[in-house]
């Protein structure tokens, strides 16, 4: 077997031990005589498993009791629509911060349901900074203000939770950053994340929402995606994506084994720091993001000679360094170094990048 390092932005690399456990349990799960994939979602062993996953997530992220933790089918883009449908309540207005492509897609989807106002935009810096929270023009009567914690394509991340001057409900897309750092959950009204980056595999989203905000969903909200309904049914109203839910459980086990979110955050900071330091100290490579806003999860970089991009990618792949191509909307390269991408993978990438400059620089 030649399993390399997978720098894909998503679906992304999983811890090897998670894949191995899934493999070992594929044909029969917990002595039940059937695979988990074949197990009814209302059977006691399945319900027990999902209760354990919720409990683990609550522990790992120190989620207060007055928040629901929901496990919903599909990816983050579904939540782009479900957020206004569920949280507009008696209001009509929602505020969005534009820090990159994912913020824009979230904002555009919300426009189908609400009066959307862009409170701040990083467009002027070509999305290499984050607008200071004190400049955000939040509206008093907005149902929430939304931001994208980590812009997966541009490699821009909030390193502190923005504290708005106004008392507004904070909503955030943490698809590419949840579980990568400790969080003060009580600062948020809602956090949502597709699972396929840091939490597991495609098909599932996690929504962490303050209980008092749910219960007034728009009548057109699909029942399956009604947060209140999901909270009342332990996310078991409809048949859920059972296998992705199970994988998220294995990932939670793994995060616990690593010492928890704070321990992983320290490793993540170290991984990102050495990659950025190398890029900054080497004229052949460049990263455009202002250092204070650089993502610890997605490190974008360009080569001084873009004519060498294809050579770089082909040779990287031969060295077992996979999927380093940047998003087509951004160009260049992108090393996604989520929780599950080991530090040895970053080290291997650095050796390769160094060697590449020596030969082509
Ligand atoms: C990947 C990603 C999404 C999109 O997720 P889907 O599951 O494809 O809908 C949304 N937001 C962010 C920040 C992402 O990284």
mmCIF file of C-alpha atoms and ligand atoms in Angstrom:
data_model
loop_
_atom_site.group_PDB
_atom_site.id
_atom_site.type_symbol
_atom_site.label_atom_id
_atom_site.label_comp_id
_atom_site.label_asym_id
_atom_site.label_seq_id
_atom_site.Cartn_x
_atom_site.Cartn_y
_atom_site.Cartn_z
ATOM 1 C CA UNK A 1 0.000 0.000 0.000
ATOM 2 C CA UNK A 2 1.312 3.462 -0.864
ATOM 3 C CA UNK A 3 -0.906 5.819 1.074
ATOM 4 C CA UNK A 4 0.537 9.297 0.680
ATOM 5 C CA UNK A 5 -0.212 12.579 2.366
ATOM 6 C CA UNK A 6 -3.501 14.056 1.195
ATOM 7 C CA UNK A 7 -3.574 17.866 1.118
ATOM 8 C CA UNK A 8 -7.058 17.984 -0.396
ATOM 9 C CA UNK A 9 -9.317 20.799 0.824
ATOM 10 C CA UNK A 10 -12.262 18.458 1.064
ATOM 11 C CA UNK A 11 -13.362 15.781 1.262
ATOM 12 C CA UNK A 12 -10.129 15.681 3.168
ATOM 13 C CA UNK A 13 -7.699 13.290 4.768
ATOM 14 C CA UNK A 14 -8.824 11.174 7.712
ATOM 15 C CA UNK A 15 -6.657 9.832 10.520
ATOM 16 C CA UNK A 16 -5.230 6.464 9.479
ATOM 17 C CA UNK A 17 -6.501 4.855 12.687
ATOM 18 C CA UNK A 18 -10.046 5.974 11.842
ATOM 19 C CA UNK A 19 -9.866 4.315 8.427
ATOM 20 C CA UNK A 20 -8.386 1.189 9.973
ATOM 21 C CA UNK A 21 -11.118 0.946 12.575
ATOM 22 C CA UNK A 22 -13.802 1.529 9.955
ATOM 23 C CA UNK A 23 -12.192 -1.227 7.888
ATOM 24 C CA UNK A 24 -12.035 -3.631 10.824
ATOM 25 C CA UNK A 25 -15.715 -2.974 11.616
ATOM 26 C CA UNK A 26 -16.980 -2.855 8.057
ATOM 27 C CA UNK A 27 -18.595 -6.276 7.862
ATOM 28 C CA UNK A 28 -19.829 -6.531 11.413
ATOM 29 C CA UNK A 29 -20.277 -3.821 13.991
ATOM 30 C CA UNK A 30 -20.201 -4.445 17.753
ATOM 31 C CA UNK A 31 -21.032 -8.175 17.512
ATOM 32 C CA UNK A 32 -24.453 -7.391 16.079
ATOM 33 C CA UNK A 33 -24.069 -9.742 13.113
ATOM 34 C CA UNK A 34 -24.537 -6.852 10.636
ATOM 35 C CA UNK A 35 -22.583 -3.904 9.306
ATOM 36 C CA UNK A 36 -23.302 -0.484 10.734
ATOM 37 C CA UNK A 37 -24.331 0.482 7.200
ATOM 38 C CA UNK A 38 -27.099 -2.111 7.416
ATOM 39 C CA UNK A 39 -28.293 -1.130 10.870
ATOM 40 C CA UNK A 40 -31.646 0.563 11.446
ATOM 41 C CA UNK A 41 -31.334 4.117 12.675
ATOM 42 C CA UNK A 42 -33.916 3.550 15.395
ATOM 43 C CA UNK A 43 -32.273 0.458 16.855
ATOM 44 C CA UNK A 44 -30.967 0.886 20.400
ATOM 45 C CA UNK A 45 -27.281 0.291 19.460
ATOM 46 C CA UNK A 46 -27.441 2.997 16.772
ATOM 47 C CA UNK A 47 -29.226 5.470 19.035
ATOM 48 C CA UNK A 48 -26.675 4.743 21.750
ATOM 49 C CA UNK A 49 -23.866 5.422 19.298
ATOM 50 C CA UNK A 50 -25.238 8.789 18.182
ATOM 51 C CA UNK A 51 -25.864 9.837 21.760
ATOM 52 C CA UNK A 52 -22.229 9.066 22.453
ATOM 53 C CA UNK A 53 -21.092 11.151 19.464
ATOM 54 C CA UNK A 54 -23.115 14.113 20.705
ATOM 55 C CA UNK A 55 -21.720 13.675 24.197
ATOM 56 C CA UNK A 56 -18.145 13.543 22.847
ATOM 57 C CA UNK A 57 -18.589 16.653 20.715
ATOM 58 C CA UNK A 58 -20.074 18.478 23.694
ATOM 59 C CA UNK A 59 -17.064 17.505 25.769
ATOM 60 C CA UNK A 60 -14.454 18.247 23.123
ATOM 61 C CA UNK A 61 -15.843 21.725 22.441
ATOM 62 C CA UNK A 62 -17.208 22.436 25.931
ATOM 63 C CA UNK A 63 -20.646 23.091 24.456
ATOM 64 C CA UNK A 64 -22.970 24.579 27.093
ATOM 65 C CA UNK A 65 -26.201 22.762 27.958
ATOM 66 C CA UNK A 66 -28.404 25.486 26.461
ATOM 67 C CA UNK A 67 -27.126 24.691 22.965
ATOM 68 C CA UNK A 68 -28.525 22.004 20.684
ATOM 69 C CA UNK A 69 -26.073 19.852 18.748
ATOM 70 C CA UNK A 70 -27.764 18.741 15.530
ATOM 71 C CA UNK A 71 -26.579 16.249 12.923
ATOM 72 C CA UNK A 72 -28.215 17.036 9.606
ATOM 73 C CA UNK A 73 -27.973 15.462 6.168
ATOM 74 C CA UNK A 74 -25.902 17.132 3.463
ATOM 75 C CA UNK A 75 -23.178 19.730 3.338
ATOM 76 C CA UNK A 76 -22.649 23.292 4.451
ATOM 77 C CA UNK A 77 -24.383 24.816 1.440
ATOM 78 C CA UNK A 78 -27.671 23.407 2.680
ATOM 79 C CA UNK A 79 -27.090 25.302 5.911
ATOM 80 C CA UNK A 80 -26.524 28.483 3.877
ATOM 81 C CA UNK A 81 -30.277 28.287 3.172
ATOM 82 C CA UNK A 82 -31.404 26.714 6.440
ATOM 83 C CA UNK A 83 -29.770 29.427 8.491
ATOM 84 C CA UNK A 84 -32.110 32.240 7.361
ATOM 85 C CA UNK A 85 -35.098 29.874 7.169
ATOM 86 C CA UNK A 86 -34.617 28.756 10.763
ATOM 87 C CA UNK A 87 -33.237 31.877 12.386
ATOM 88 C CA UNK A 88 -34.997 34.831 10.763
ATOM 89 C CA UNK A 89 -37.758 34.460 13.363
ATOM 90 C CA UNK A 90 -39.976 37.553 13.297
ATOM 91 C CA UNK A 91 -37.324 39.550 11.431
ATOM 92 C CA UNK A 92 -36.564 40.192 7.772
ATOM 93 C CA UNK A 93 -32.948 41.347 7.860
ATOM 94 C CA UNK A 94 -29.670 39.453 8.083
ATOM 95 C CA UNK A 95 -26.114 40.788 8.008
ATOM 96 C CA UNK A 96 -23.104 39.157 6.313
ATOM 97 C CA UNK A 97 -19.370 39.780 6.385
ATOM 98 C CA UNK A 98 -17.607 39.218 3.062
ATOM 99 C CA UNK A 99 -14.144 37.731 3.564
ATOM 100 C CA UNK A 100 -13.982 35.507 0.506
ATOM 101 C CA UNK A 101 -15.716 33.067 -1.761
ATOM 102 C CA UNK A 102 -17.488 31.002 0.897
ATOM 103 C CA UNK A 103 -18.887 34.125 2.573
ATOM 104 C CA UNK A 104 -20.185 35.263 -0.791
ATOM 105 C CA UNK A 105 -21.891 31.975 -1.582
ATOM 106 C CA UNK A 106 -23.494 31.962 1.877
ATOM 107 C CA UNK A 107 -24.624 35.553 1.400
ATOM 108 C CA UNK A 108 -26.085 34.902 -2.050
ATOM 109 C CA UNK A 109 -28.099 31.962 -0.772
ATOM 110 C CA UNK A 110 -29.473 34.037 2.117
ATOM 111 C CA UNK A 111 -30.653 36.651 -0.424
ATOM 112 C CA UNK A 112 -33.295 34.166 -1.556
ATOM 113 C CA UNK A 113 -34.933 34.412 1.859
ATOM 114 C CA UNK A 114 -34.007 37.661 3.524
ATOM 115 C CA UNK A 115 -32.969 41.272 3.211
ATOM 116 C CA UNK A 116 -29.182 40.862 3.202
ATOM 117 C CA UNK A 117 -26.724 43.613 4.023
ATOM 118 C CA UNK A 118 -22.955 43.269 3.627
ATOM 119 C CA UNK A 119 -21.633 44.810 6.844
ATOM 120 C CA UNK A 120 -17.973 44.697 5.802
ATOM 121 C CA UNK A 121 -15.928 43.379 2.902
ATOM 122 C CA UNK A 122 -12.314 42.423 2.345
ATOM 123 C CA UNK A 123 -12.680 42.982 -1.408
ATOM 124 C CA UNK A 124 -10.433 46.071 -1.334
ATOM 125 C CA UNK A 125 -7.505 43.950 -0.122
ATOM 126 C CA UNK A 126 -8.356 41.234 -2.641
ATOM 127 C CA UNK A 127 -9.308 39.072 0.345
ATOM 128 C CA UNK A 128 -5.931 39.069 2.025
ATOM 129 C CA UNK A 129 -7.159 40.681 5.264
ATOM 130 C CA UNK A 130 -10.228 40.653 7.492
ATOM 131 C CA UNK A 131 -12.123 43.907 8.106
ATOM 132 C CA UNK A 132 -11.806 45.091 11.708
ATOM 133 C CA UNK A 133 -14.939 44.189 13.633
ATOM 134 C CA UNK A 134 -15.339 47.790 14.809
ATOM 135 C CA UNK A 135 -15.942 48.845 11.208
ATOM 136 C CA UNK A 136 -18.762 46.332 10.683
ATOM 137 C CA UNK A 137 -21.988 48.186 9.966
ATOM 138 C CA UNK A 138 -24.282 45.759 11.798
ATOM 139 C CA UNK A 139 -27.986 46.536 11.931
ATOM 140 C CA UNK A 140 -29.812 46.537 15.253
ATOM 141 C CA UNK A 141 -32.777 44.691 13.811
ATOM 142 C CA UNK A 142 -30.854 42.007 11.894
ATOM 143 C CA UNK A 143 -31.655 38.432 12.920
ATOM 144 C CA UNK A 144 -27.934 37.602 12.962
ATOM 145 C CA UNK A 145 -24.545 38.573 11.565
ATOM 146 C CA UNK A 146 -22.783 35.820 9.640
ATOM 147 C CA UNK A 147 -19.098 35.310 8.956
ATOM 148 C CA UNK A 148 -16.932 32.526 7.559
ATOM 149 C CA UNK A 149 -14.424 31.519 10.223
ATOM 150 C CA UNK A 150 -11.981 30.020 7.763
ATOM 151 C CA UNK A 151 -12.062 30.872 4.061
ATOM 152 C CA UNK A 152 -10.985 27.509 2.704
ATOM 153 C CA UNK A 153 -10.173 28.775 -0.805
ATOM 154 C CA UNK A 154 -8.325 31.995 0.026
ATOM 155 C CA UNK A 155 -6.633 30.693 3.184
ATOM 156 C CA UNK A 156 -7.887 33.446 5.481
ATOM 157 C CA UNK A 157 -8.952 32.745 9.064
ATOM 158 C CA UNK A 158 -10.387 34.611 12.038
ATOM 159 C CA UNK A 159 -8.001 34.015 14.945
ATOM 160 C CA UNK A 160 -10.308 35.658 17.460
ATOM 161 C CA UNK A 161 -14.053 35.617 17.727
ATOM 162 C CA UNK A 162 -15.265 38.971 16.420
ATOM 163 C CA UNK A 163 -16.946 40.905 19.214
ATOM 164 C CA UNK A 164 -19.518 43.139 17.541
ATOM 165 C CA UNK A 165 -20.177 46.570 18.998
ATOM 166 C CA UNK A 166 -23.889 45.826 18.793
ATOM 167 C CA UNK A 167 -25.626 43.027 20.611
ATOM 168 C CA UNK A 168 -26.191 40.787 17.600
ATOM 169 C CA UNK A 169 -26.527 37.038 17.209
ATOM 170 C CA UNK A 170 -23.251 35.716 15.828
ATOM 171 C CA UNK A 171 -23.550 33.017 13.137
ATOM 172 C CA UNK A 172 -20.537 31.293 11.626
ATOM 173 C CA UNK A 173 -19.576 28.738 9.014
ATOM 174 C CA UNK A 174 -16.830 26.593 10.565
ATOM 175 C CA UNK A 175 -16.816 23.900 7.905
ATOM 176 C CA UNK A 176 -13.046 24.000 7.591
ATOM 177 C CA UNK A 177 -12.122 24.924 11.158
ATOM 178 C CA UNK A 178 -14.443 23.279 13.697
ATOM 179 C CA UNK A 179 -12.508 21.008 16.117
ATOM 180 C CA UNK A 180 -9.197 22.600 15.099
ATOM 181 C CA UNK A 181 -9.097 25.074 18.019
ATOM 182 C CA UNK A 182 -10.844 25.674 21.326
ATOM 183 C CA UNK A 183 -13.888 27.949 21.095
ATOM 184 C CA UNK A 184 -15.969 30.033 23.458
ATOM 185 C CA UNK A 185 -19.228 28.564 22.182
ATOM 186 C CA UNK A 186 -21.319 30.931 24.278
ATOM 187 C CA UNK A 187 -20.205 33.829 22.073
ATOM 188 C CA UNK A 188 -22.204 32.339 19.204
ATOM 189 C CA UNK A 189 -25.843 31.998 18.307
ATOM 190 C CA UNK A 190 -25.056 29.302 15.783
ATOM 191 C CA UNK A 191 -22.055 27.433 14.395
ATOM 192 C CA UNK A 192 -22.405 25.031 11.498
ATOM 193 C CA UNK A 193 -19.963 22.819 9.637
ATOM 194 C CA UNK A 194 -20.037 20.262 6.850
ATOM 195 C CA UNK A 195 -18.265 17.152 8.102
ATOM 196 C CA UNK A 196 -15.896 16.391 5.246
ATOM 197 C CA UNK A 197 -12.999 18.606 6.324
ATOM 198 C CA UNK A 198 -12.267 18.234 10.030
ATOM 199 C CA UNK A 199 -15.164 16.117 11.288
ATOM 200 C CA UNK A 200 -15.369 13.093 9.029
ATOM 201 C CA UNK A 201 -16.757 12.377 5.584
ATOM 202 C CA UNK A 202 -19.221 13.972 3.174
ATOM 203 C CA UNK A 203 -22.947 13.689 3.774
ATOM 204 C CA UNK A 204 -23.349 15.158 7.228
ATOM 205 C CA UNK A 205 -23.349 18.606 8.810
ATOM 206 C CA UNK A 206 -23.114 19.545 12.452
ATOM 207 C CA UNK A 207 -25.136 22.510 13.723
ATOM 208 C CA UNK A 208 -24.544 23.924 17.197
ATOM 209 C CA UNK A 209 -27.329 26.380 17.971
ATOM 210 C CA UNK A 210 -28.473 28.228 21.050
ATOM 211 C CA UNK A 211 -31.796 26.735 22.114
ATOM 212 C CA UNK A 212 -33.683 30.010 22.509
ATOM 213 C CA UNK A 213 -33.085 30.865 18.832
ATOM 214 C CA UNK A 214 -34.947 27.869 17.423
ATOM 215 C CA UNK A 215 -38.671 27.183 17.293
ATOM 216 C CA UNK A 216 -39.718 29.988 14.959
ATOM 217 C CA UNK A 217 -38.660 28.543 11.619
ATOM 218 C CA UNK A 218 -40.209 29.936 8.454
ATOM 219 C CA UNK A 219 -43.228 27.803 7.430
ATOM 220 C CA UNK A 220 -41.479 26.830 4.187
ATOM 221 C CA UNK A 221 -38.539 25.277 6.038
ATOM 222 C CA UNK A 222 -38.284 21.587 5.071
ATOM 223 C CA UNK A 223 -39.226 19.524 8.121
ATOM 224 C CA UNK A 224 -36.019 17.503 7.833
ATOM 225 C CA UNK A 225 -34.070 20.743 8.235
ATOM 226 C CA UNK A 226 -36.187 22.356 10.902
ATOM 227 C CA UNK A 227 -33.742 22.847 13.777
ATOM 228 C CA UNK A 228 -36.494 22.547 16.382
ATOM 229 C CA UNK A 229 -37.704 19.283 14.880
ATOM 230 C CA UNK A 230 -34.137 17.985 14.774
ATOM 231 C CA UNK A 231 -33.595 18.959 18.401
ATOM 232 C CA UNK A 232 -36.817 17.221 19.477
ATOM 233 C CA UNK A 233 -35.973 14.010 17.610
ATOM 234 C CA UNK A 234 -32.226 13.831 18.382
ATOM 235 C CA UNK A 235 -31.685 14.430 14.638
ATOM 236 C CA UNK A 236 -33.550 11.182 13.954
ATOM 237 C CA UNK A 237 -36.708 12.571 12.341
ATOM 238 C CA UNK A 238 -35.728 11.108 8.956
ATOM 239 C CA UNK A 239 -33.179 8.424 8.128
ATOM 240 C CA UNK A 240 -29.889 10.223 8.786
ATOM 241 C CA UNK A 241 -26.581 9.641 6.969
ATOM 242 C CA UNK A 242 -25.745 6.818 9.345
ATOM 243 C CA UNK A 243 -22.269 5.964 8.107
ATOM 244 C CA UNK A 244 -20.919 9.574 8.085
ATOM 245 C CA UNK A 245 -22.329 9.980 11.596
ATOM 246 C CA UNK A 246 -20.426 6.887 12.707
ATOM 247 C CA UNK A 247 -17.212 8.183 11.097
ATOM 248 C CA UNK A 248 -17.614 11.484 12.955
ATOM 249 C CA UNK A 249 -17.783 9.416 16.131
ATOM 250 C CA UNK A 250 -14.491 7.716 15.242
ATOM 251 C CA UNK A 251 -12.946 11.123 14.519
ATOM 252 C CA UNK A 252 -14.112 12.355 17.942
ATOM 253 C CA UNK A 253 -12.469 9.294 19.546
ATOM 254 C CA UNK A 254 -9.278 10.161 17.686
ATOM 255 C CA UNK A 255 -9.384 13.829 18.736
ATOM 256 C CA UNK A 256 -9.765 12.668 22.345
ATOM 257 C CA UNK A 257 -6.788 10.322 21.943
ATOM 258 C CA UNK A 258 -4.701 13.245 20.654
ATOM 259 C CA UNK A 259 -5.357 15.083 23.900
ATOM 260 C CA UNK A 260 -8.374 17.072 22.779
ATOM 261 C CA UNK A 261 -8.921 20.208 20.778
ATOM 262 C CA UNK A 262 -6.372 22.370 22.617
ATOM 263 C CA UNK A 263 -3.610 19.815 22.015
ATOM 264 C CA UNK A 264 -4.513 19.597 18.327
ATOM 265 C CA UNK A 265 -4.625 23.392 18.091
ATOM 266 C CA UNK A 266 -1.011 23.538 19.285
ATOM 267 C CA UNK A 267 0.068 21.025 16.629
ATOM 268 C CA UNK A 268 -1.969 22.885 13.993
ATOM 269 C CA UNK A 269 -0.290 26.176 14.898
ATOM 270 C CA UNK A 270 3.140 24.566 14.633
ATOM 271 C CA UNK A 271 2.369 22.923 11.288
ATOM 272 C CA UNK A 272 1.106 26.185 9.792
ATOM 273 C CA UNK A 273 3.917 28.292 11.274
ATOM 274 C CA UNK A 274 6.694 26.233 9.726
ATOM 275 C CA UNK A 275 5.028 26.210 6.336
ATOM 276 C CA UNK A 276 4.459 29.986 6.328
ATOM 277 C CA UNK A 277 7.976 30.646 7.624
ATOM 278 C CA UNK A 278 9.455 28.607 4.815
ATOM 279 C CA UNK A 279 7.308 30.352 2.187
ATOM 280 C CA UNK A 280 8.146 33.810 3.563
ATOM 281 C CA UNK A 281 11.861 33.077 3.646
ATOM 282 C CA UNK A 282 12.009 31.735 0.146
ATOM 283 C CA UNK A 283 11.674 34.108 -2.791
ATOM 284 C CA UNK A 284 10.509 31.269 -5.026
ATOM 285 C CA UNK A 285 7.249 30.896 -3.042
ATOM 286 C CA UNK A 286 4.740 33.517 -1.925
ATOM 287 C CA UNK A 287 1.597 33.768 0.195
ATOM 288 C CA UNK A 288 -0.443 36.965 -0.210
ATOM 289 C CA UNK A 289 -2.410 36.862 3.063
ATOM 290 C CA UNK A 290 -1.586 39.358 5.821
ATOM 291 C CA UNK A 291 0.150 37.322 8.572
ATOM 292 C CA UNK A 292 -2.478 38.143 11.202
ATOM 293 C CA UNK A 293 -5.193 36.461 9.134
ATOM 294 C CA UNK A 294 -3.439 33.467 7.668
ATOM 295 C CA UNK A 295 -5.327 30.216 7.892
ATOM 296 C CA UNK A 296 -3.898 27.392 9.972
ATOM 297 C CA UNK A 297 -5.954 24.950 7.913
ATOM 298 C CA UNK A 298 -5.435 25.969 4.285
ATOM 299 C CA UNK A 299 -2.057 27.374 3.295
ATOM 300 C CA UNK A 300 -2.211 28.927 -0.178
ATOM 301 C CA UNK A 301 0.963 29.722 -2.070
ATOM 302 C CA UNK A 302 2.194 30.544 -5.543
ATOM 303 C CA UNK A 303 5.394 29.730 -7.366
ATOM 304 C CA UNK A 304 7.511 32.595 -8.721
ATOM 305 C CA UNK A 305 7.238 30.941 -12.122
ATOM 306 C CA UNK A 306 3.648 29.766 -12.711
ATOM 307 C CA UNK A 307 4.941 27.910 -15.768
ATOM 308 C CA UNK A 308 6.293 25.363 -13.282
ATOM 309 C CA UNK A 309 2.906 24.708 -11.613
ATOM 310 C CA UNK A 310 2.193 21.490 -13.480
ATOM 311 C CA UNK A 311 5.720 20.188 -12.905
ATOM 312 C CA UNK A 312 5.409 20.988 -9.204
ATOM 313 C CA UNK A 313 2.127 19.093 -8.908
ATOM 314 C CA UNK A 314 3.284 16.082 -10.907
ATOM 315 C CA UNK A 315 6.511 15.745 -8.964
ATOM 316 C CA UNK A 316 4.772 16.301 -5.638
ATOM 317 C CA UNK A 317 2.397 13.489 -6.440
ATOM 318 C CA UNK A 318 5.316 11.222 -7.267
ATOM 319 C CA UNK A 319 6.628 12.007 -3.784
ATOM 320 C CA UNK A 320 3.315 10.955 -2.239
ATOM 321 C CA UNK A 321 2.131 14.545 -1.721
ATOM 322 C CA UNK A 322 -1.362 14.604 -3.177
ATOM 323 C CA UNK A 323 -3.875 17.273 -4.208
ATOM 324 C CA UNK A 324 -1.823 20.418 -3.716
ATOM 325 C CA UNK A 325 -3.504 22.265 -6.581
ATOM 326 C CA UNK A 326 -5.185 25.481 -5.476
ATOM 327 C CA UNK A 327 -8.865 26.132 -6.119
ATOM 328 C CA UNK A 328 -9.438 27.165 -9.741
ATOM 329 C CA UNK A 329 -10.985 30.479 -8.604
ATOM 330 C CA UNK A 330 -7.808 31.374 -6.703
ATOM 331 C CA UNK A 331 -5.063 29.570 -8.637
ATOM 332 C CA UNK A 332 -1.633 28.559 -7.399
ATOM 333 C CA UNK A 333 -1.228 25.890 -4.750
ATOM 334 C CA UNK A 334 -3.037 25.075 -1.550
ATOM 335 C CA UNK A 335 -1.874 22.770 1.208
ATOM 336 C CA UNK A 336 -4.841 21.874 3.371
ATOM 337 C CA UNK A 337 -3.390 20.797 6.679
ATOM 338 C CA UNK A 338 -6.420 19.903 8.751
ATOM 339 C CA UNK A 339 -6.278 18.108 12.101
ATOM 340 C CA UNK A 340 -5.777 14.743 10.439
ATOM 341 C CA UNK A 341 -2.851 15.805 8.220
ATOM 342 C CA UNK A 342 0.098 14.761 10.391
ATOM 343 C CA UNK A 343 3.030 17.039 11.096
ATOM 344 C CA UNK A 344 5.220 14.525 9.242
ATOM 345 C CA UNK A 345 3.197 15.399 6.125
ATOM 346 C CA UNK A 346 4.075 19.068 6.474
ATOM 347 C CA UNK A 347 7.710 18.122 7.007
ATOM 348 C CA UNK A 348 7.662 15.962 3.872
ATOM 349 C CA UNK A 349 6.114 18.832 1.910
ATOM 350 C CA UNK A 350 8.821 21.211 3.130
ATOM 351 C CA UNK A 351 11.589 18.830 2.077
ATOM 352 C CA UNK A 352 9.974 18.559 -1.346
ATOM 353 C CA UNK A 353 9.496 22.330 -1.726
ATOM 354 C CA UNK A 354 13.106 22.950 -0.737
ATOM 355 C CA UNK A 355 14.343 20.379 -3.189
ATOM 356 C CA UNK A 356 12.099 21.785 -5.923
ATOM 357 C CA UNK A 357 13.629 25.265 -5.562
ATOM 358 C CA UNK A 358 17.107 23.790 -5.627
ATOM 359 C CA UNK A 359 16.361 22.114 -8.925
ATOM 360 C CA UNK A 360 14.156 24.719 -10.639
ATOM 361 C CA UNK A 361 14.583 27.975 -8.696
HETATM 362 C C1 LIG B 1 -16.230 23.218 1.829
HETATM 363 C C2 LIG B 1 -16.898 24.403 2.402
HETATM 364 C C3 LIG B 1 -18.273 24.660 2.203
HETATM 365 C C4 LIG B 1 -19.131 23.823 1.292
HETATM 366 O O1 LIG B 1 -19.488 22.632 1.813
HETATM 367 P P1 LIG B 1 -20.455 21.654 1.012
HETATM 368 O O2 LIG B 1 -20.524 20.506 1.925
HETATM 369 O O3 LIG B 1 -19.819 21.362 -0.293
HETATM 370 O O4 LIG B 1 -21.751 22.328 0.855
HETATM 371 C C5 LIG B 1 -18.820 25.752 2.829
HETATM 372 N N1 LIG B 1 -18.096 26.555 3.605
HETATM 373 C C6 LIG B 1 -16.784 26.353 3.808
HETATM 374 C C7 LIG B 1 -16.022 27.283 4.702
HETATM 375 C C8 LIG B 1 -16.146 25.279 3.220
HETATM 376 O O5 LIG B 1 -14.840 25.062 3.425
#
